Short mmCIF file of C-alpha atoms in Angstrom, two decimals:
data_model
loop_
_atom_site.label_atom_id
_atom_site.label_comp_id
_atom_site.label_asym_id
_atom_site.label_seq_id
_atom_site.Cartn_x
_atom_site.Cartn_y
_atom_site.Cartn_z
CA UNK Q 1 23.55 -14.60 -33.30
CA UNK Q 2 23.78 -18.39 -33.50
CA UNK Q 3 21.34 -20.73 -31.76
CA UNK Q 4 23.35 -21.06 -28.52
CA UNK Q 5 23.65 -17.27 -28.23
CA UNK Q 6 19.91 -16.84 -28.84
CA UNK Q 7 19.11 -19.37 -26.12
CA UNK Q 8 21.58 -17.82 -23.68
CA UNK Q 9 20.03 -14.37 -24.14
CA UNK Q 10 16.54 -15.82 -23.83
CA UNK Q 11 17.27 -17.57 -20.53
CA UNK Q 12 19.47 -14.97 -18.84
CA UNK Q 13 18.23 -11.42 -19.27
CA UNK Q 14 14.93 -10.59 -17.61
CA UNK Q 15 14.55 -14.03 -16.05
CA UNK Q 16 13.92 -14.79 -12.36
CA UNK Q 17 13.86 -18.60 -12.48
CA UNK Q 18 13.28 -21.46 -14.93
CA UNK Q 19 12.08 -24.91 -13.83
CA UNK Q 20 13.74 -27.02 -15.18
CA UNK Q 21 16.31 -24.93 -17.08
CA UNK Q 22 18.36 -27.86 -18.41
CA UNK Q 23 15.23 -29.46 -19.86
CA UNK Q 24 14.10 -26.22 -21.49
CA UNK Q 25 17.55 -25.64 -22.99
CA UNK Q 26 17.44 -29.10 -24.54
CA UNK Q 27 13.97 -28.57 -25.97
CA UNK Q 28 15.03 -25.23 -27.47
CA UNK Q 29 18.06 -26.88 -29.09
CA UNK Q 30 15.97 -29.60 -30.76
CA UNK Q 31 14.23 -26.97 -32.85
CA UNK Q 32 10.65 -28.18 -32.29
CA UNK Q 33 7.87 -25.59 -31.93
CA UNK Q 34 6.95 -25.08 -28.27
CA UNK Q 35 3.50 -24.11 -26.99
CA UNK Q 36 3.91 -21.16 -24.64
CA UNK Q 37 1.08 -20.69 -22.16
CA UNK Q 38 0.15 -17.21 -20.97
CA UNK Q 39 -3.04 -16.78 -18.97
CA UNK Q 40 -4.67 -13.59 -17.79
CA UNK Q 41 -7.34 -12.74 -15.27
CA UNK Q 42 -9.87 -10.40 -16.94
CA UNK Q 43 -10.68 -8.67 -13.65
CA UNK Q 44 -8.47 -5.83 -14.94
CA UNK Q 45 -8.20 -4.78 -18.59
CA UNK Q 46 -4.99 -2.79 -18.38
CA UNK Q 47 -1.37 -3.77 -18.98
CA UNK Q 48 1.59 -1.87 -17.55
CA UNK Q 49 5.37 -2.23 -17.76
CA UNK Q 50 5.29 -4.85 -15.00
CA UNK Q 51 3.34 -7.14 -17.34
CA UNK Q 52 5.54 -6.10 -20.24
CA UNK Q 53 8.56 -7.89 -18.70
CA UNK Q 54 6.95 -11.28 -19.35
CA UNK Q 55 5.25 -10.29 -22.61
CA UNK Q 56 8.60 -9.26 -24.11
CA UNK Q 57 9.87 -12.76 -23.30
CA UNK Q 58 6.93 -14.27 -25.16
CA UNK Q 59 7.79 -12.12 -28.18
CA UNK Q 60 11.42 -13.26 -28.03
CA UNK Q 61 10.29 -16.91 -28.03
CA UNK Q 62 8.01 -16.14 -30.99
CA UNK Q 63 10.94 -14.70 -32.91
CA UNK Q 64 12.61 -18.11 -32.56
CA UNK Q 65 9.54 -19.76 -34.11
CA UNK Q 66 7.47 -20.77 -31.06
CA UNK Q 67 3.70 -20.51 -30.52
CA UNK Q 68 2.00 -18.41 -27.81
CA UNK Q 69 -1.31 -19.67 -26.42
CA UNK Q 70 -3.18 -16.86 -24.65
CA UNK Q 71 -5.81 -18.15 -22.23
CA UNK Q 72 -8.61 -15.79 -21.28
CA UNK Q 73 -9.71 -16.70 -17.74
CA UNK Q 74 -13.37 -15.97 -18.41
CA UNK Q 75 -14.50 -18.94 -16.30
CA UNK Q 76 -12.16 -18.50 -13.31
CA UNK Q 77 -13.03 -14.80 -13.21
CA UNK Q 78 -15.98 -16.01 -11.16
CA UNK Q 79 -13.70 -17.53 -8.51
CA UNK Q 80 -11.73 -15.65 -5.85
CA UNK Q 81 -7.97 -15.69 -6.34
CA UNK Q 82 -5.80 -13.72 -3.91
CA UNK Q 83 -2.66 -13.93 -6.12
CA UNK Q 84 -0.47 -12.71 -3.31
CA UNK Q 85 -3.08 -10.39 -1.80
CA UNK Q 86 -5.09 -10.72 1.38
CA UNK Q 87 -8.47 -10.27 -0.24
CA UNK Q 88 -10.53 -12.28 -2.69
CA UNK Q 89 -11.27 -10.80 -6.10
CA UNK Q 90 -14.95 -10.16 -6.86
CA UNK Q 91 -16.99 -12.16 -9.36
CA UNK Q 92 -17.46 -10.58 -12.78
CA UNK Q 93 -20.36 -10.69 -15.22
CA UNK Q 94 -19.88 -12.14 -18.70
CA UNK Q 95 -20.18 -8.62 -20.14
CA UNK Q 96 -17.42 -7.29 -17.88
CA UNK Q 97 -15.16 -10.22 -18.76
CA UNK Q 98 -15.54 -9.72 -22.51
CA UNK Q 99 -15.09 -5.95 -22.31
CA UNK Q 100 -11.93 -6.33 -20.22
CA UNK Q 101 -10.60 -9.07 -22.49
CA UNK Q 102 -11.03 -6.93 -25.59
CA UNK Q 103 -9.12 -4.03 -24.03
CA UNK Q 104 -6.46 -6.37 -22.69
CA UNK Q 105 -5.84 -8.00 -26.07
CA UNK Q 106 -5.56 -4.64 -27.83
CA UNK Q 107 -2.71 -3.82 -25.45
CA UNK Q 108 -1.27 -7.38 -25.43
CA UNK Q 109 -0.76 -7.30 -29.19
CA UNK Q 110 1.18 -4.05 -28.99
CA UNK Q 111 3.97 -6.28 -27.64
CA UNK Q 112 3.23 -9.88 -28.67
CA UNK Q 113 2.96 -11.00 -32.32
CA UNK Q 114 -0.74 -11.60 -33.02
CA UNK Q 115 -0.04 -13.82 -36.03
CA UNK Q 116 1.81 -16.30 -33.80
CA UNK Q 117 -0.74 -16.29 -30.98
CA UNK Q 118 -3.61 -18.71 -30.41
CA UNK Q 119 -6.39 -17.27 -28.20
CA UNK Q 120 -8.40 -19.72 -26.07
CA UNK Q 121 -11.25 -19.06 -23.64
CA UNK Q 122 -11.49 -21.23 -20.52
CA UNK Q 123 -15.23 -21.62 -20.98
CA UNK Q 124 -14.41 -23.85 -23.98
CA UNK Q 125 -13.63 -26.67 -21.52
CA UNK Q 126 -14.86 -25.55 -18.10
CA UNK Q 127 -18.27 -24.67 -19.51
CA UNK Q 128 -18.82 -28.44 -19.89
CA UNK Q 129 -17.45 -29.36 -16.44
CA UNK Q 130 -19.76 -31.29 -14.11
CA UNK Q 131 -19.51 -31.62 -10.33
CA UNK Q 132 -18.00 -35.07 -10.87
CA UNK Q 133 -15.24 -33.53 -13.03
CA UNK Q 134 -14.45 -30.99 -10.30
CA UNK Q 135 -14.30 -33.68 -7.61
CA UNK Q 136 -12.03 -35.90 -9.72
CA UNK Q 137 -9.69 -32.97 -10.28
CA UNK Q 138 -9.68 -31.95 -6.61
CA UNK Q 139 -8.96 -35.53 -5.47
CA UNK Q 140 -5.49 -35.41 -7.01
CA UNK Q 141 -4.12 -32.95 -4.41
CA UNK Q 142 -4.21 -32.55 -0.63
CA UNK Q 143 -5.01 -29.57 1.60
CA UNK Q 144 -1.48 -29.85 3.05
CA UNK Q 145 0.01 -29.30 -0.40
CA UNK Q 146 -1.97 -26.11 -0.88
CA UNK Q 147 -1.21 -24.74 2.57
CA UNK Q 148 2.43 -24.79 1.42
CA UNK Q 149 1.57 -21.81 -0.78
CA UNK Q 150 2.98 -18.75 0.99
CA UNK Q 151 -0.15 -16.63 0.81
CA UNK Q 152 -2.43 -19.43 2.02
CA UNK Q 153 0.02 -20.31 4.79
CA UNK Q 154 0.19 -16.73 6.10
CA UNK Q 155 -3.57 -16.31 6.07
CA UNK Q 156 -4.16 -19.69 7.72
CA UNK Q 157 -1.62 -18.91 10.47
CA UNK Q 158 -3.17 -15.47 11.01
CA UNK Q 159 -6.65 -16.98 11.27
CA UNK Q 160 -7.87 -15.16 8.15
CA UNK Q 161 -10.49 -16.87 5.97
CA UNK Q 162 -9.58 -18.96 2.92
CA UNK Q 163 -12.52 -20.07 0.80
CA UNK Q 164 -12.69 -23.50 -0.82
CA UNK Q 165 -13.01 -21.82 -4.21
CA UNK Q 166 -9.56 -20.28 -3.70
CA UNK Q 167 -8.08 -23.76 -3.32
CA UNK Q 168 -9.72 -24.69 -6.61
CA UNK Q 169 -8.15 -21.86 -8.59
CA UNK Q 170 -4.61 -23.36 -8.88
CA UNK Q 171 -6.20 -26.68 -9.94
CA UNK Q 172 -8.22 -24.99 -12.66
CA UNK Q 173 -5.18 -23.04 -13.86
CA UNK Q 174 -3.26 -26.32 -13.94
CA UNK Q 175 -6.03 -28.00 -15.93
CA UNK Q 176 -5.66 -25.25 -18.56
CA UNK Q 177 -2.11 -26.54 -19.14
CA UNK Q 178 -3.43 -30.07 -19.62
CA UNK Q 179 -6.09 -29.00 -22.14
CA UNK Q 180 -3.77 -26.96 -24.36
CA UNK Q 181 -0.79 -29.31 -23.76
CA UNK Q 182 1.48 -26.46 -22.69
CA UNK Q 183 5.24 -26.89 -23.09
CA UNK Q 184 6.13 -23.74 -21.13
CA UNK Q 185 4.00 -21.63 -18.77
CA UNK Q 186 4.93 -18.03 -18.04
CA UNK Q 187 4.29 -16.00 -14.90
CA UNK Q 188 5.76 -13.73 -12.27
CA UNK Q 189 7.70 -14.97 -9.25
CA UNK Q 190 4.54 -14.63 -7.16
CA UNK Q 191 2.85 -17.29 -9.32
CA UNK Q 192 5.40 -20.05 -8.69
CA UNK Q 193 3.06 -22.32 -6.72
CA UNK Q 194 0.29 -22.24 -9.34
CA UNK Q 195 2.74 -22.84 -12.18
CA UNK Q 196 4.21 -25.88 -10.43
CA UNK Q 197 0.74 -27.35 -9.84
CA UNK Q 198 0.27 -27.31 -13.60
CA UNK Q 199 3.53 -29.16 -14.10
CA UNK Q 200 2.51 -31.78 -11.54
CA UNK Q 201 -0.98 -32.30 -12.97
CA UNK Q 202 0.41 -32.84 -16.46
CA UNK Q 203 2.69 -35.56 -15.10
CA UNK Q 204 -0.28 -37.23 -13.36
CA UNK Q 205 -2.26 -37.49 -16.61
CA UNK Q 206 0.68 -38.78 -18.62
CA UNK Q 207 1.71 -35.57 -20.38
CA UNK Q 208 5.23 -34.25 -20.59
CA UNK Q 209 5.46 -31.68 -17.75
CA UNK Q 210 5.59 -28.05 -18.78
CA UNK Q 211 8.61 -25.92 -18.04
CA UNK Q 212 8.00 -23.01 -15.68
CA UNK Q 213 9.35 -19.64 -16.83
CA UNK Q 214 9.22 -16.89 -14.19
CA UNK Q 215 10.08 -13.24 -14.76
CA UNK Q 216 11.11 -10.66 -12.13
CA UNK Q 217 8.54 -8.37 -10.52
CA UNK Q 218 9.22 -4.83 -11.71
CA UNK Q 219 9.34 -2.21 -8.95
CA UNK Q 220 7.09 0.75 -9.71
CA UNK Q 221 7.92 4.42 -10.07
CA UNK Q 222 7.64 4.87 -6.30
CA UNK Q 223 10.81 2.79 -5.94
CA UNK Q 224 9.24 0.65 -3.19
CA UNK Q 225 6.37 -1.59 -4.28
CA UNK Q 226 5.93 -3.77 -7.35
CA UNK Q 227 4.28 -1.91 -10.19
CA UNK Q 228 0.51 -1.79 -9.67
CA UNK Q 229 -2.30 0.32 -11.03
CA UNK Q 230 -4.02 0.35 -7.64
CA UNK Q 231 -0.90 1.88 -6.06
CA UNK Q 232 -0.57 4.50 -8.81
CA UNK Q 233 3.10 3.64 -9.38
CA UNK Q 234 2.63 2.26 -12.89
CA UNK Q 235 3.37 3.18 -16.50
CA UNK Q 236 0.57 1.86 -18.72
CA UNK Q 237 1.33 0.54 -22.20
CA UNK Q 238 -1.77 2.26 -23.66
CA UNK Q 239 -1.13 5.66 -22.09
CA UNK Q 240 -0.36 8.60 -24.41
CA UNK Q 241 3.34 8.95 -25.33
CA UNK Q 242 3.66 12.24 -23.41
CA UNK Q 243 2.36 10.55 -20.26
CA UNK Q 244 4.69 7.55 -20.67
CA UNK Q 245 7.62 9.92 -21.13
CA UNK Q 246 6.73 11.98 -18.07
CA UNK Q 247 6.25 8.93 -15.86
CA UNK Q 248 9.54 7.41 -17.04
CA UNK Q 249 11.28 10.57 -15.91
CA UNK Q 250 10.01 9.89 -12.38
CA UNK Q 251 11.71 6.46 -12.19
CA UNK Q 252 14.14 6.53 -9.21
CA UNK Q 253 17.81 6.79 -10.23
CA UNK Q 254 18.63 3.45 -8.62
CA UNK Q 255 16.11 1.66 -10.87
CA UNK Q 256 17.24 3.09 -14.22
CA UNK Q 257 19.48 0.14 -15.09
CA UNK Q 258 16.85 -2.40 -14.00
CA UNK Q 259 14.28 -0.81 -16.32
CA UNK Q 260 16.75 -0.85 -19.23
CA UNK Q 261 17.43 -4.54 -18.58
CA UNK Q 262 13.82 -5.65 -18.20
CA UNK Q 263 11.79 -3.53 -20.63
CA UNK Q 264 14.15 -2.43 -23.43
CA UNK Q 265 16.27 -4.05 -26.13
CA UNK Q 266 19.34 -1.92 -25.44
CA UNK Q 267 22.43 -4.15 -25.73
CA UNK Q 268 23.92 -5.43 -22.48
CA UNK Q 269 27.35 -4.00 -23.28
CA UNK Q 270 25.78 -0.54 -23.53
CA UNK Q 271 23.80 -1.07 -20.31
CA UNK Q 272 27.05 -2.01 -18.55
CA UNK Q 273 28.56 1.28 -19.76
CA UNK Q 274 25.53 3.13 -18.38
CA UNK Q 275 25.91 1.36 -15.04
CA UNK Q 276 29.58 2.36 -14.79
CA UNK Q 277 28.84 5.95 -15.82
CA UNK Q 278 26.17 6.25 -13.10
CA UNK Q 279 28.44 4.75 -10.45
CA UNK Q 280 31.24 7.14 -11.37
CA UNK Q 281 28.89 10.14 -11.67
CA UNK Q 282 30.02 10.59 -15.27
CA UNK Q 283 26.49 11.06 -16.58
CA UNK Q 284 23.37 12.93 -15.55
CA UNK Q 285 20.65 10.37 -14.63
CA UNK Q 286 18.10 12.57 -16.41
CA UNK Q 287 19.74 11.92 -19.79
CA UNK Q 288 19.43 8.17 -19.21
CA UNK Q 289 15.78 8.53 -18.19
CA UNK Q 290 15.09 10.42 -21.42
CA UNK Q 291 16.71 7.56 -23.34
CA UNK Q 292 14.60 5.06 -21.36
CA UNK Q 293 11.41 6.98 -22.06
CA UNK Q 294 12.11 7.08 -25.79
CA UNK Q 295 12.98 3.38 -25.90
CA UNK Q 296 9.61 2.56 -24.30
CA UNK Q 297 7.64 4.76 -26.70
CA UNK Q 298 9.51 3.33 -29.70
CA UNK Q 299 8.23 -0.13 -28.73
CA UNK Q 300 4.65 0.97 -28.11
CA UNK Q 301 4.26 3.71 -30.75
CA UNK Q 302 6.93 4.99 -33.18
CA UNK Q 303 9.97 7.26 -33.51
CA UNK Q 304 7.86 10.32 -34.31
CA UNK Q 305 5.82 9.87 -31.14
CA UNK Q 306 9.00 9.43 -29.08
CA UNK Q 307 10.49 12.67 -30.41
CA UNK Q 308 7.25 14.59 -29.87
CA UNK Q 309 6.95 13.28 -26.30
CA UNK Q 310 10.48 14.44 -25.49
CA UNK Q 311 9.80 17.88 -26.96
CA UNK Q 312 6.61 18.09 -24.89
CA UNK Q 313 8.51 17.20 -21.70
CA UNK Q 314 11.28 19.72 -22.34
CA UNK Q 315 8.79 22.49 -23.13
CA UNK Q 316 6.26 21.91 -20.34
CA UNK Q 317 8.44 20.57 -17.52
CA UNK Q 318 12.00 21.76 -18.02
CA UNK Q 319 11.12 25.15 -19.56
CA UNK Q 320 7.77 25.31 -17.74
CA UNK Q 321 5.95 26.36 -20.91
CA UNK Q 322 2.28 25.67 -21.56
CA UNK Q 323 1.64 22.88 -24.14
CA UNK Q 324 0.04 23.79 -27.48
CA UNK Q 325 -2.91 21.45 -27.02
CA UNK Q 326 -4.75 21.41 -23.70
CA UNK Q 327 -7.96 19.63 -22.75
CA UNK Q 328 -10.81 21.99 -21.91
CA UNK Q 329 -13.14 21.74 -18.95
CA UNK Q 330 -16.45 23.61 -18.86
CA UNK Q 331 -17.12 25.52 -15.64
CA UNK Q 332 -20.45 25.00 -13.88
CA UNK Q 333 -22.04 27.29 -11.26
CA UNK Q 334 -21.14 26.44 -7.68
CA UNK Q 335 -18.28 24.12 -8.66
CA UNK Q 336 -15.42 24.07 -6.14
CA UNK Q 337 -11.77 23.60 -7.08
CA UNK Q 338 -11.49 20.11 -5.49
CA UNK Q 339 -14.69 19.04 -7.30
CA UNK Q 340 -13.35 20.37 -10.59
CA UNK Q 341 -10.06 18.51 -10.14
CA UNK Q 342 -11.89 15.24 -9.55
CA UNK Q 343 -14.31 15.66 -12.47
CA UNK Q 344 -11.47 16.73 -14.81
CA UNK Q 345 -9.52 13.64 -13.68
CA UNK Q 346 -6.73 15.74 -12.17
CA UNK Q 347 -7.21 14.01 -8.80
CA UNK Q 348 -8.77 10.71 -7.72
CA UNK Q 349 -10.78 12.22 -4.88
CA UNK Q 350 -11.63 15.54 -3.26
CA UNK Q 351 -9.33 14.70 -0.33
CA UNK Q 352 -6.43 14.05 -2.72
CA UNK Q 353 -7.21 17.35 -4.49
CA UNK Q 354 -7.03 19.20 -1.17
CA UNK Q 355 -3.70 17.53 -0.36
CA UNK Q 356 -2.28 18.59 -3.75
CA UNK Q 357 -3.43 22.16 -3.17
CA UNK Q 358 -1.92 22.21 0.33
CA UNK Q 359 1.36 20.87 -1.06
CA UNK Q 360 1.58 23.71 -3.61
CA UNK Q 361 1.20 21.31 -6.56
CA UNK Q 362 -1.71 23.23 -8.14
CA UNK Q 363 -1.27 26.43 -10.15
CA UNK Q 364 -3.67 28.81 -11.90
CA UNK Q 365 -2.06 30.74 -14.75
CA UNK Q 366 1.36 30.02 -13.29
CA UNK Q 367 0.50 31.16 -9.76
CA UNK Q 368 0.33 28.55 -6.94
CA UNK Q 369 -3.15 28.19 -5.43
CA UNK Q 370 -3.10 28.36 -1.64
CA UNK Q 371 -6.81 27.93 -0.88
CA UNK Q 372 -9.50 25.42 -1.92
CA UNK Q 373 -11.95 28.35 -2.14
CA UNK Q 374 -10.00 30.16 -4.88
CA UNK Q 375 -11.95 31.75 -7.75
CA UNK Q 376 -12.22 29.75 -10.99
CA UNK Q 377 -12.01 31.97 -14.06
CA UNK Q 378 -12.92 31.14 -17.64
CA UNK Q 379 -9.86 31.18 -19.89
CA UNK Q 380 -7.45 30.30 -17.07
CA UNK Q 381 -4.98 27.42 -17.30
CA UNK Q 382 -5.05 25.02 -14.36
CA UNK Q 383 -1.87 23.00 -13.84
CA UNK Q 384 -1.59 20.05 -11.44
CA UNK Q 385 1.86 18.62 -10.81
CA UNK Q 386 4.34 18.87 -13.67
CA UNK Q 387 2.41 17.39 -16.57
CA UNK Q 388 -1.35 17.84 -16.20
CA UNK Q 389 -3.09 20.87 -17.69
CA UNK Q 390 -6.71 21.93 -18.16
CA UNK Q 391 -8.10 25.07 -19.73
CA UNK Q 392 -11.23 26.39 -18.00
CA UNK Q 393 -14.02 27.59 -20.31
CA UNK Q 394 -17.47 29.06 -19.70
#
């Protein structure tokens, strides 16, 4: 593709909004290397496909010669930030921050080119901040400006508490842009307010304002809410290939095309053919989901892993065969089935285990279990749902 085609693809597919698009187009045409800001909150170490939408954009910019600057929010991890939620995130210790950051970066560089990424820690500059520095920064904005943020506005109207530290967070995020002299900052649609504060602060200090690049929020496998680990509707980028494949098969039919558009490199002309085939009922949605699953695994692992994951799905789900390799769990005296399911990580809680049993989603040696007091036998194969197996041993 020529330069104009590259830019068009970059700014059209998988993009929610760009501020200001005309300015960014011009900067891309000039050929200068742009500094692309991506920050992350180390309160959670895991990346899922929802994050991958934006990270794939970073990689595409890198392929055109631009520089990613990854900011580890080790300092702001100590400050509450609702980020669209109604609760404040807890403070983290330095040990937790560094452990989460290490895990995050291992997953981040499965998608983004490490050789074209500069990693910066906020403590480099905020560690030297004095109270006078904080007050000078805070004096540049008004409370009225921050109450324009949708989340703050809703909570203020509802009489719910908003701490002063939460007002500081967008300012600190904006200051990051000033320090690294960001040309473009990336984020989801729910981060628009914070991203614009960065643009405004840069203008105040005499810098060229950063462009704001927002990506769509990917709906999770439940087909209702945005992808979130806490809601359990996510596909993690570090999950085993078999698990990624199985979860991709649970994507609702109406979201298949969206997933192809946002988290794969399949050509748009082919995606349009898929869309037409689905609308005309000329193709089985399952075949497209298998293609989607393999495309995801190809990006995160390799072709061999993608083929093996498909074979595993066909054998264990479609043919209902038992996989060759199954994790073992050692039986202990007095252990109940719900307790076993929790300890073997087949359920999050005993109450969830009981619900799965009541719903007929738990089998022992191919026979549905109808009671939580069922006998647990060494050598038996316990199956939960379609994809989770455990072999019980003495």
